[in-house]
PDB file of C-alpha atoms in Angstrom:
ATOM      1  CA  MET A   1      89.898 279.787  10.962  1.00  0.00           C
ATOM      2  CA  ASP A   2      92.410 277.838  13.093  1.00  0.00           C
ATOM      3  CA  TRP A   3      93.332 279.052  16.553  1.00  0.00           C
ATOM      4  CA  LYS A   4      96.687 277.667  17.606  1.00  0.00           C
ATOM      5  CA  ILE A   5      98.301 278.063  21.002  1.00  0.00           C
ATOM      6  CA  GLU A   6     101.684 279.737  20.505  1.00  0.00           C
ATOM      7  CA  LEU A   7     103.252 280.384  23.897  1.00  0.00           C
ATOM      8  CA  ILE A   8     102.662 279.371  27.514  1.00  0.00           C
ATOM      9  CA  PRO A   9     104.395 281.274  30.344  1.00  0.00           C
ATOM     10  CA  VAL A  10     106.123 279.111  32.953  1.00  0.00           C
ATOM     11  CA  PRO A  11     106.940 280.904  36.220  1.00  0.00           C
ATOM     12  CA  VAL A  12     110.391 280.108  37.624  1.00  0.00           C
ATOM     13  CA  THR A  13     112.689 281.394  40.360  1.00  0.00           C
ATOM     14  CA  ASP A  14     115.998 280.916  38.510  1.00  0.00           C
ATOM     15  CA  VAL A  15     115.848 281.477  34.744  1.00  0.00           C
ATOM     16  CA  ASP A  16     119.234 279.921  33.955  1.00  0.00           C
ATOM     17  CA  ARG A  17     118.525 276.803  36.036  1.00  0.00           C
ATOM     18  CA  ALA A  18     115.118 276.394  34.385  1.00  0.00           C
ATOM     19  CA  LYS A  19     116.540 276.906  30.890  1.00  0.00           C
ATOM     20  CA  GLU A  20     119.232 274.298  31.565  1.00  0.00           C
ATOM     21  CA  PHE A  21     116.584 271.848  32.827  1.00  0.00           C
ATOM     22  CA  TYR A  22     114.354 272.212  29.771  1.00  0.00           C
ATOM     23  CA  VAL A  23     117.268 271.950  27.334  1.00  0.00           C
ATOM     24  CA  LYS A  24     118.404 268.788  29.181  1.00  0.00           C
ATOM     25  CA  VAL A  25     114.908 267.327  28.711  1.00  0.00           C
ATOM     26  CA  GLY A  26     115.158 267.990  24.958  1.00  0.00           C
ATOM     27  CA  PHE A  27     113.497 271.374  24.422  1.00  0.00           C
ATOM     28  CA  ASN A  28     115.047 273.639  21.791  1.00  0.00           C
ATOM     29  CA  ALA A  29     116.264 277.001  23.108  1.00  0.00           C
ATOM     30  CA  ASP A  30     114.736 279.306  20.484  1.00  0.00           C
ATOM     31  CA  HIS A  31     115.415 282.719  22.025  1.00  0.00           C
ATOM     32  CA  ASP A  32     117.158 284.176  25.049  1.00  0.00           C
ATOM     33  CA  HIS A  33     117.006 287.961  25.011  1.00  0.00           C
ATOM     34  CA  GLN A  34     117.508 290.537  27.715  1.00  0.00           C
ATOM     35  CA  VAL A  35     114.965 292.998  26.313  1.00  0.00           C
ATOM     36  CA  ARG A  36     115.648 295.624  28.975  1.00  0.00           C
ATOM     37  CA  GLU A  37     116.351 295.764  32.683  1.00  0.00           C
ATOM     38  CA  GLY A  38     113.766 293.548  34.391  1.00  0.00           C
ATOM     39  CA  LEU A  39     112.634 291.806  31.186  1.00  0.00           C
ATOM     40  CA  ARG A  40     114.399 288.687  29.949  1.00  0.00           C
ATOM     41  CA  PHE A  41     112.583 286.541  27.385  1.00  0.00           C
ATOM     42  CA  VAL A  42     113.573 282.855  27.066  1.00  0.00           C
ATOM     43  CA  GLN A  43     111.517 280.800  24.599  1.00  0.00           C
ATOM     44  CA  LEU A  44     111.870 277.007  24.517  1.00  0.00           C
ATOM     45  CA  THR A  45     110.035 274.532  22.300  1.00  0.00           C
ATOM     46  CA  PRO A  46     109.408 270.842  23.070  1.00  0.00           C
ATOM     47  CA  PRO A  47     110.544 268.415  20.352  1.00  0.00           C
ATOM     48  CA  GLY A  48     108.051 268.432  17.460  1.00  0.00           C
ATOM     49  CA  SER A  49     105.747 271.002  19.066  1.00  0.00           C
ATOM     50  CA  ALA A  50     104.175 274.012  17.392  1.00  0.00           C
ATOM     51  CA  CYS A  51     103.675 275.591  20.832  1.00  0.00           C
ATOM     52  CA  SER A  52     106.495 276.912  23.001  1.00  0.00           C
ATOM     53  CA  ILE A  53     106.982 277.900  26.614  1.00  0.00           C
ATOM     54  CA  VAL A  54     108.415 281.211  27.771  1.00  0.00           C
ATOM     55  CA  LEU A  55     110.240 281.867  30.995  1.00  0.00           C
ATOM     56  CA  GLY A  56     112.306 284.743  32.189  1.00  0.00           C
ATOM     57  CA  ASP A  57     112.333 287.853  34.295  1.00  0.00           C
ATOM     58  CA  GLY A  58     109.257 290.069  34.042  1.00  0.00           C
ATOM     59  CA  ILE A  59     107.280 287.498  32.030  1.00  0.00           C
ATOM     60  CA  THR A  60     104.473 286.490  34.380  1.00  0.00           C
ATOM     61  CA  GLY A  61     103.106 287.327  37.785  1.00  0.00           C
ATOM     62  CA  LYS A  62     102.227 283.686  38.470  1.00  0.00           C
ATOM     63  CA  THR A  63     103.876 281.982  41.422  1.00  0.00           C
ATOM     64  CA  PRO A  64     106.663 279.546  40.462  1.00  0.00           C
ATOM     65  CA  GLY A  65     105.475 275.963  40.755  1.00  0.00           C
ATOM     66  CA  THR A  66     101.830 276.695  39.918  1.00  0.00           C
ATOM     67  CA  GLN A  67     101.806 276.074  36.155  1.00  0.00           C
ATOM     68  CA  GLU A  68     100.348 272.801  34.855  1.00  0.00           C
ATOM     69  CA  ILE A  69     100.903 271.730  31.257  1.00  0.00           C
ATOM     70  CA  GLN A  70      99.842 268.627  29.359  1.00  0.00           C
ATOM     71  CA  VAL A  71     101.434 267.534  26.115  1.00  0.00           C
ATOM     72  CA  VAL A  72     100.832 264.619  23.763  1.00  0.00           C
ATOM     73  CA  VAL A  73     103.594 262.108  23.009  1.00  0.00           C
ATOM     74  CA  ALA A  74     103.603 259.086  20.732  1.00  0.00           C
ATOM     75  CA  ASP A  75     104.897 256.649  23.366  1.00  0.00           C
ATOM     76  CA  ALA A  76     104.605 257.225  27.129  1.00  0.00           C
ATOM     77  CA  GLY A  77     107.241 254.614  27.965  1.00  0.00           C
ATOM     78  CA  ALA A  78     109.772 256.100  25.556  1.00  0.00           C
ATOM     79  CA  ALA A  79     109.070 259.608  26.868  1.00  0.00           C
ATOM     80  CA  ARG A  80     109.596 258.396  30.434  1.00  0.00           C
ATOM     81  CA  LYS A  81     112.889 256.780  29.453  1.00  0.00           C
ATOM     82  CA  ARG A  82     114.051 260.042  27.872  1.00  0.00           C
ATOM     83  CA  LEU A  83     113.272 261.891  31.099  1.00  0.00           C
ATOM     84  CA  LEU A  84     115.038 259.298  33.250  1.00  0.00           C
ATOM     85  CA  ASP A  85     118.066 259.291  30.915  1.00  0.00           C
ATOM     86  CA  ALA A  86     118.252 263.078  31.375  1.00  0.00           C
ATOM     87  CA  GLY A  87     118.262 262.619  35.156  1.00  0.00           C
ATOM     88  CA  VAL A  88     114.693 263.840  35.629  1.00  0.00           C
ATOM     89  CA  GLU A  89     112.458 262.121  38.162  1.00  0.00           C
ATOM     90  CA  ALA A  90     109.334 260.837  36.402  1.00  0.00           C
ATOM     91  CA  SER A  91     106.344 258.771  37.427  1.00  0.00           C
ATOM     92  CA  GLU A  92     105.749 255.256  36.266  1.00  0.00           C
ATOM     93  CA  VAL A  93     103.526 255.020  33.183  1.00  0.00           C
ATOM     94  CA  ASP A  94      99.936 255.463  34.388  1.00  0.00           C
ATOM     95  CA  PRO A  95      97.539 253.525  32.120  1.00  0.00           C
ATOM     96  CA  GLN A  96      94.031 254.967  31.846  1.00  0.00           C
ATOM     97  CA  PRO A  97      91.138 253.904  29.566  1.00  0.00           C
ATOM     98  CA  TRP A  98      91.769 256.975  27.355  1.00  0.00           C
ATOM     99  CA  GLY A  99      95.578 256.795  27.242  1.00  0.00           C
ATOM    100  CA  GLU A 100      98.823 256.428  29.134  1.00  0.00           C
ATOM    101  CA  PHE A 101     100.370 259.202  31.224  1.00  0.00           C
ATOM    102  CA  VAL A 102     103.753 260.106  32.658  1.00  0.00           C
ATOM    103  CA  TYR A 103     104.177 262.963  35.124  1.00  0.00           C
ATOM    104  CA  PHE A 104     107.181 265.083  36.063  1.00  0.00           C
ATOM    105  CA  ARG A 105     108.003 268.476  37.572  1.00  0.00           C
ATOM    106  CA  ASP A 106     110.562 271.109  36.739  1.00  0.00           C
ATOM    107  CA  PRO A 107     112.956 272.389  39.449  1.00  0.00           C
ATOM    108  CA  ASP A 108     110.360 274.957  40.593  1.00  0.00           C
ATOM    109  CA  GLY A 109     107.557 272.394  40.852  1.00  0.00           C
ATOM    110  CA  ASN A 110     105.656 273.296  37.677  1.00  0.00           C
ATOM    111  CA  SER A 111     103.921 270.075  36.674  1.00  0.00           C
ATOM    112  CA  TRP A 112     103.869 268.319  33.332  1.00  0.00           C
ATOM    113  CA  SER A 113     101.654 265.471  32.094  1.00  0.00           C
ATOM    114  CA  LEU A 114     102.771 263.516  29.053  1.00  0.00           C
ATOM    115  CA  GLN A 115      99.811 261.774  27.437  1.00  0.00           C
ATOM    116  CA  ALA A 116      99.989 259.016  24.832  1.00  0.00           C
ATOM    117  CA  ILE A 117      96.673 258.206  23.164  1.00  0.00           C
ATOM    118  CA  ALA A 118      95.812 256.036  20.183  1.00  0.00           C
ATOM    119  CA  SER A 119      94.003 258.781  18.274  1.00  0.00           C
ATOM    120  CA  ARG A 120      92.960 262.395  18.702  1.00  0.00           C
ATOM    121  CA  PRO A 121      89.532 263.609  17.592  1.00  0.00           C
ATOM    122  CA  ASN A 122      91.021 266.821  16.138  1.00  0.00           C
ATOM    123  CA  GLY A 123      94.150 265.283  14.631  1.00  0.00           C
TER     124      GLY A 123
END
């Protein structure tokens, strides 16, 4: 039986600003629903990902800026260029023996690692 991660909450201070940031980076805005007073559900999916992030009001008790997420990309340099072209500050490509990494943060300081590796043991 497969277990697949579906949704990761990302704590933010301004939902609209965060949504705009992630759309600018290339995420698809899947849902944006005001469920009820105090609960707004915004789901965004990175390009090609089966897992999404959720942000909004009443979603998580985590402190904005504390979430850390790592994703796999085919080409770290190309991913960095996409971020820079979108006006997002990104690290230089960081080569490691097991892959190349690029790091960036959203407007609230939540941190992202983009990892490019030659092969993955689980596909």
